[in-house]
Amino acid sequence: MEVVVDSLSLRFLLLFLLLSGEVLPGLGVTVGINYGQIANNLPSPTRVASLLQSLSISRVKLYDADQNVLSAFINSNVEFIVGIGNEHVAAMTDPVNAQAWIQQHVQPYVPSTRITCITVGNEVISGNDTLLKSNLLPAMQSVYQALLSLGLDKQINVTTPHSLDVLGNSFPPSAGSFRQEYAEYIQPLLSFLSSANSPSSSMPTPTLLTNRTRALCRWTMFSSGLIRESLIRTPTSTMTTCSTRR
């Protein structure tokens, strides 16, 4: 697989990294990234660890529980979310398998590597696999019980990330609601998360909403003042950026 980055996107990325390392920490803001590894010519986990620490990036989400990555971040003070993929959800419904997974992929690295959350599955509820949906909550419960039995439940949460397709209404945020057809899965899932003191998780995808951009910017920036909106166009996408006017 070849990864191509156009010059404008690269400049935008460099600007973001500059802000991450020099401006945001001064504002008391923490920055996190998704650490994907489906690409070629990737830097080694050791180099990534050094880079992220130099940029004051303190939170990382993995889509798996890569041992090389977790080892590279020992004593780094970077917080990790590790993931159990959809292909493993059915196996995790068995408490024995869930405990074995944690003992192999999590327990050897804590507390030296700061693993704070395990995601079970990815965007399961909005998918079409009814068996996977049915297995999701039992799998999460098994993982949580394994954390309890291993004494890790106070430092590691369990959740599952949703796509925004699970929402029936999302605008304005105060009127948000879930789609009724997902209620049979969402309601018991939320009850479990509440009892386990774990967060609900979603994966919003940035889109250009021309008639709502200004209002969305206000909520995003936590501002009731003047907002500056800018368009960044690349050969493949258009993004809206928001900033406060001074």
Tab-separated table of C-alpha atoms in Angstrom:
chain	number	residue	atom	x	y	z
A	1	MET	CA	0.000	0.000	0.000
A	2	GLU	CA	1.377	3.395	-0.948
A	3	VAL	CA	0.522	6.484	1.079
A	4	VAL	CA	0.499	9.779	-0.821
A	5	VAL	CA	0.290	13.121	0.980
A	6	ASP	CA	-0.205	16.281	-1.076
A	7	SER	CA	1.833	19.360	-0.182
A	8	LEU	CA	-1.093	21.309	1.293
A	9	SER	CA	-2.080	18.426	3.553
A	10	LEU	CA	1.534	18.049	4.643
A	11	ARG	CA	1.795	21.743	5.530
A	12	PHE	CA	-1.465	21.502	7.462
A	13	LEU	CA	-0.145	18.468	9.355
A	14	LEU	CA	3.103	20.241	10.213
A	15	LEU	CA	1.159	23.269	11.444
A	16	PHE	CA	-0.975	21.013	13.639
A	17	LEU	CA	2.094	19.321	15.093
A	18	LEU	CA	3.678	22.701	15.794
A	19	LEU	CA	0.573	23.831	17.651
A	20	SER	CA	0.432	20.542	19.529
A	21	GLY	CA	3.973	20.839	20.775
A	22	GLU	CA	4.257	24.544	21.516
A	23	VAL	CA	0.870	26.194	21.932
A	24	LEU	CA	-1.671	23.719	23.254
A	25	PRO	CA	0.263	22.622	26.370
A	26	GLY	CA	0.511	26.268	27.383
A	27	LEU	CA	-3.271	26.492	27.200
A	28	GLY	CA	-3.733	23.442	29.402
A	29	VAL	CA	-5.044	21.405	26.453
A	30	THR	CA	-4.062	17.775	25.874
A	31	VAL	CA	-3.814	16.220	22.421
A	32	GLY	CA	-4.452	12.626	21.410
A	33	ILE	CA	-4.022	10.709	18.166
A	34	ASN	CA	-5.181	7.496	16.529
A	35	TYR	CA	-2.147	5.303	15.881
A	36	GLY	CA	-2.933	3.238	12.792
A	37	GLN	CA	-0.394	0.898	11.243
A	38	ILE	CA	-1.912	-0.087	7.896
A	39	ALA	CA	0.618	1.669	5.655
A	40	ASN	CA	4.140	1.304	4.336
A	41	ASN	CA	7.399	2.949	5.429
A	42	LEU	CA	6.112	3.528	8.947
A	43	PRO	CA	8.587	4.730	11.586
A	44	SER	CA	9.415	2.264	14.321
A	45	PRO	CA	7.376	2.413	17.539
A	46	THR	CA	10.481	3.686	19.340
A	47	ARG	CA	10.769	6.636	16.950
A	48	VAL	CA	7.042	7.303	17.246
A	49	ALA	CA	7.325	7.331	21.033
A	50	SER	CA	10.103	9.924	20.897
A	51	LEU	CA	8.217	12.064	18.379
A	52	LEU	CA	4.944	12.106	20.302
A	53	GLN	CA	6.647	12.940	23.576
A	54	SER	CA	8.572	15.783	21.941
A	55	LEU	CA	5.231	17.168	20.716
A	56	SER	CA	3.563	16.773	24.131
A	57	ILE	CA	0.978	14.354	22.730
A	58	SER	CA	-0.201	12.467	25.783
A	59	ARG	CA	-3.014	10.189	24.567
A	60	VAL	CA	-2.915	7.454	21.933
A	61	LYS	CA	-5.569	5.103	20.620
A	62	LEU	CA	-4.516	1.780	19.111
A	63	TYR	CA	-6.847	-0.343	17.019
A	64	ASP	CA	-5.288	-3.447	18.568
A	65	ALA	CA	-2.841	-4.085	21.404
A	66	ASP	CA	0.440	-4.187	19.506
A	67	GLN	CA	3.140	-5.463	21.856
A	68	ASN	CA	5.938	-3.553	20.117
A	69	VAL	CA	4.086	-0.265	20.514
A	70	LEU	CA	3.160	-0.837	24.147
A	71	SER	CA	6.745	-1.816	24.948
A	72	ALA	CA	8.124	1.282	23.215
A	73	PHE	CA	6.022	3.561	25.438
A	74	ILE	CA	7.087	2.100	28.784
A	75	ASN	CA	7.579	4.901	31.350
A	76	SER	CA	6.487	7.489	28.769
A	77	ASN	CA	3.440	8.774	30.702
A	78	VAL	CA	1.398	8.540	27.472
A	79	GLU	CA	-2.094	7.141	28.056
A	80	PHE	CA	-3.250	4.325	25.779
A	81	ILE	CA	-6.573	3.004	24.578
A	82	VAL	CA	-6.138	-0.511	23.203
A	83	GLY	CA	-8.655	-2.355	21.070
A	84	ILE	CA	-10.228	-5.759	20.574
A	85	GLY	CA	-11.292	-6.034	16.931
A	86	ASN	CA	-14.705	-7.114	15.692
A	87	GLU	CA	-13.245	-10.452	14.633
A	88	HIS	CA	-12.485	-11.280	18.288
A	89	VAL	CA	-15.753	-10.127	19.881
A	90	ALA	CA	-17.434	-13.547	19.753
A	91	ALA	CA	-14.468	-15.174	21.489
A	92	MET	CA	-14.545	-12.532	24.230
A	93	THR	CA	-18.032	-13.628	25.308
A	94	ASP	CA	-16.241	-16.524	27.018
A	95	PRO	CA	-14.839	-15.188	30.325
A	96	VAL	CA	-11.867	-17.545	30.062
A	97	ASN	CA	-10.885	-16.068	26.700
A	98	ALA	CA	-11.402	-12.520	27.926
A	99	GLN	CA	-9.130	-13.043	30.917
A	100	ALA	CA	-6.512	-14.772	28.773
A	101	TRP	CA	-6.531	-11.833	26.330
A	102	ILE	CA	-5.962	-9.314	29.117
A	103	GLN	CA	-3.250	-11.436	30.699
A	104	GLN	CA	-1.433	-11.605	27.361
A	105	HIS	CA	-2.013	-8.140	25.891
A	106	VAL	CA	-2.535	-5.802	28.843
A	107	GLN	CA	-1.331	-7.087	32.199
A	108	PRO	CA	2.366	-7.467	31.226
A	109	TYR	CA	2.592	-3.754	30.369
A	110	VAL	CA	0.783	-2.030	33.225
A	111	PRO	CA	1.521	0.112	35.093
A	112	SER	CA	4.765	0.910	33.215
A	113	THR	CA	2.723	1.620	30.078
A	114	ARG	CA	-0.372	3.624	30.965
A	115	ILE	CA	-3.255	1.641	29.481
A	116	THR	CA	-6.453	3.366	30.570
A	117	CYS	CA	-9.166	1.871	28.362
A	118	ILE	CA	-10.032	-1.206	26.296
A	119	THR	CA	-12.408	-0.830	23.361
A	120	VAL	CA	-14.396	-3.926	22.436
A	121	GLY	CA	-15.396	-3.973	18.767
A	122	ASN	CA	-15.663	-0.980	16.476
A	123	GLU	CA	-18.877	0.665	15.231
A	124	VAL	CA	-20.753	-2.575	15.860
A	125	ILE	CA	-24.229	-1.235	16.617
A	126	SER	CA	-24.608	0.623	13.313
A	127	GLY	CA	-23.427	-2.390	11.311
A	128	ASN	CA	-25.457	-5.167	9.693
A	129	ASP	CA	-24.098	-8.158	11.620
A	130	THR	CA	-26.860	-9.036	14.087
A	131	LEU	CA	-24.824	-11.818	15.710
A	132	LEU	CA	-21.963	-9.404	16.314
A	133	LYS	CA	-24.392	-6.928	17.867
A	134	SER	CA	-25.772	-9.619	20.161
A	135	ASN	CA	-22.276	-10.659	21.244
A	136	LEU	CA	-21.038	-7.138	21.950
A	137	LEU	CA	-22.458	-6.580	25.435
A	138	PRO	CA	-21.606	-10.082	26.749
A	139	ALA	CA	-18.062	-9.593	25.436
A	140	MET	CA	-17.735	-6.239	27.196
A	141	GLN	CA	-19.084	-7.741	30.407
A	142	SER	CA	-16.553	-10.587	30.212
A	143	VAL	CA	-13.687	-8.156	29.665
A	144	TYR	CA	-14.840	-6.038	32.590
A	145	GLN	CA	-15.161	-9.056	34.883
A	146	ALA	CA	-11.654	-10.112	33.884
A	147	LEU	CA	-10.347	-6.668	34.818
A	148	LEU	CA	-12.118	-6.985	38.160
A	149	SER	CA	-10.626	-10.386	38.894
A	150	LEU	CA	-7.133	-9.156	37.972
A	151	GLY	CA	-7.458	-5.991	40.044
A	152	LEU	CA	-7.212	-3.688	37.018
A	153	ASP	CA	-10.744	-2.271	36.992
A	154	LYS	CA	-9.792	0.938	38.825
A	155	GLN	CA	-7.277	1.989	36.191
A	156	ILE	CA	-8.730	0.543	32.971
A	157	ASN	CA	-12.187	1.245	31.549
A	158	VAL	CA	-14.135	-0.790	28.998
A	159	THR	CA	-16.154	0.771	26.195
A	160	THR	CA	-17.058	0.397	22.520
A	161	PRO	CA	-16.834	3.165	19.899
A	162	HIS	CA	-19.941	4.025	17.885
A	163	SER	CA	-20.284	5.804	14.601
A	164	LEU	CA	-22.598	8.805	14.594
A	165	ASP	CA	-25.062	6.689	12.599
A	166	VAL	CA	-26.451	5.474	15.934
A	167	LEU	CA	-27.892	8.943	16.503
A	168	GLY	CA	-31.387	9.724	15.344
A	169	ASN	CA	-30.944	13.421	16.021
A	170	SER	CA	-27.671	15.195	16.701
A	171	PHE	CA	-28.461	18.862	16.146
A	172	PRO	CA	-28.532	20.781	18.333
A	173	PRO	CA	-26.530	18.604	20.761
A	174	SER	CA	-28.984	19.331	23.589
A	175	ALA	CA	-31.696	17.552	21.572
A	176	GLY	CA	-29.582	14.512	20.715
A	177	SER	CA	-31.195	11.072	20.676
A	178	PHE	CA	-30.412	7.547	19.523
A	179	ARG	CA	-32.145	5.916	16.579
A	180	GLN	CA	-35.071	3.830	17.745
A	181	GLU	CA	-34.027	0.716	15.814
A	182	TYR	CA	-30.862	0.497	17.928
A	183	ALA	CA	-32.629	0.908	21.269
A	184	GLU	CA	-32.582	-2.813	22.112
A	185	TYR	CA	-28.772	-2.720	21.973
A	186	ILE	CA	-28.056	0.811	23.171
A	187	GLN	CA	-30.155	0.804	26.349
A	188	PRO	CA	-28.578	-2.244	28.045
A	189	LEU	CA	-25.162	-1.123	26.809
A	190	LEU	CA	-25.537	2.288	28.455
A	191	SER	CA	-26.756	0.636	31.658
A	192	PHE	CA	-23.639	-1.527	31.719
A	193	LEU	CA	-21.324	1.437	31.077
A	194	SER	CA	-22.980	3.349	33.902
A	195	SER	CA	-22.622	0.460	36.356
A	196	ALA	CA	-18.981	-0.044	35.338
A	197	ASN	CA	-18.278	3.699	35.566
A	198	SER	CA	-17.018	3.596	31.977
A	199	PRO	CA	-17.446	6.211	29.237
A	200	SER	CA	-19.629	5.989	26.173
A	201	SER	CA	-17.567	6.505	23.035
A	202	SER	CA	-18.293	7.784	19.532
A	203	MET	CA	-16.225	8.424	16.429
A	204	PRO	CA	-17.467	11.596	14.717
A	205	THR	CA	-16.391	12.107	11.117
A	206	PRO	CA	-15.757	15.742	10.139
A	207	THR	CA	-18.095	16.924	7.402
A	208	LEU	CA	-18.854	20.246	5.815
A	209	LEU	CA	-22.321	21.345	6.900
A	210	THR	CA	-22.704	24.637	5.104
A	211	ASN	CA	-25.932	25.772	6.743
A	212	ARG	CA	-24.857	24.855	10.274
A	213	THR	CA	-21.148	25.533	10.277
A	214	ARG	CA	-21.290	28.708	12.357
A	215	ALA	CA	-23.399	27.139	15.104
A	216	LEU	CA	-21.245	24.011	15.109
A	217	CYS	CA	-18.141	26.165	15.403
A	218	ARG	CA	-19.567	27.932	18.447
A	219	TRP	CA	-20.205	24.639	20.234
A	220	THR	CA	-16.847	23.226	19.165
A	221	MET	CA	-14.931	26.285	20.387
A	222	PHE	CA	-17.068	26.711	23.551
A	223	SER	CA	-17.525	30.313	22.500
A	224	SER	CA	-20.431	32.725	22.268
A	225	GLY	CA	-18.253	35.411	20.687
A	226	LEU	CA	-17.148	36.067	17.144
A	227	ILE	CA	-15.988	33.022	15.199
A	228	ARG	CA	-13.691	32.943	12.182
A	229	GLU	CA	-14.387	30.140	9.707
A	230	SER	CA	-11.901	29.080	7.049
A	231	LEU	CA	-12.015	26.501	4.285
A	232	ILE	CA	-9.054	24.242	3.588
A	233	ARG	CA	-9.327	22.436	0.272
A	234	THR	CA	-7.190	19.499	-0.804
A	235	PRO	CA	-7.531	17.456	-4.003
A	236	THR	CA	-9.698	14.949	-2.141
A	237	SER	CA	-11.571	16.860	0.549
A	238	THR	CA	-12.766	20.155	1.963
A	239	MET	CA	-12.442	20.976	5.651
A	240	THR	CA	-13.863	23.769	7.755
A	241	THR	CA	-11.646	25.178	10.491
A	242	CYS	CA	-12.925	27.287	13.365
A	243	SER	CA	-11.057	29.843	15.450
A	244	THR	CA	-11.979	32.647	17.797
A	245	ARG	CA	-11.511	36.219	16.642
A	246	ARG	CA	-9.381	38.401	18.863
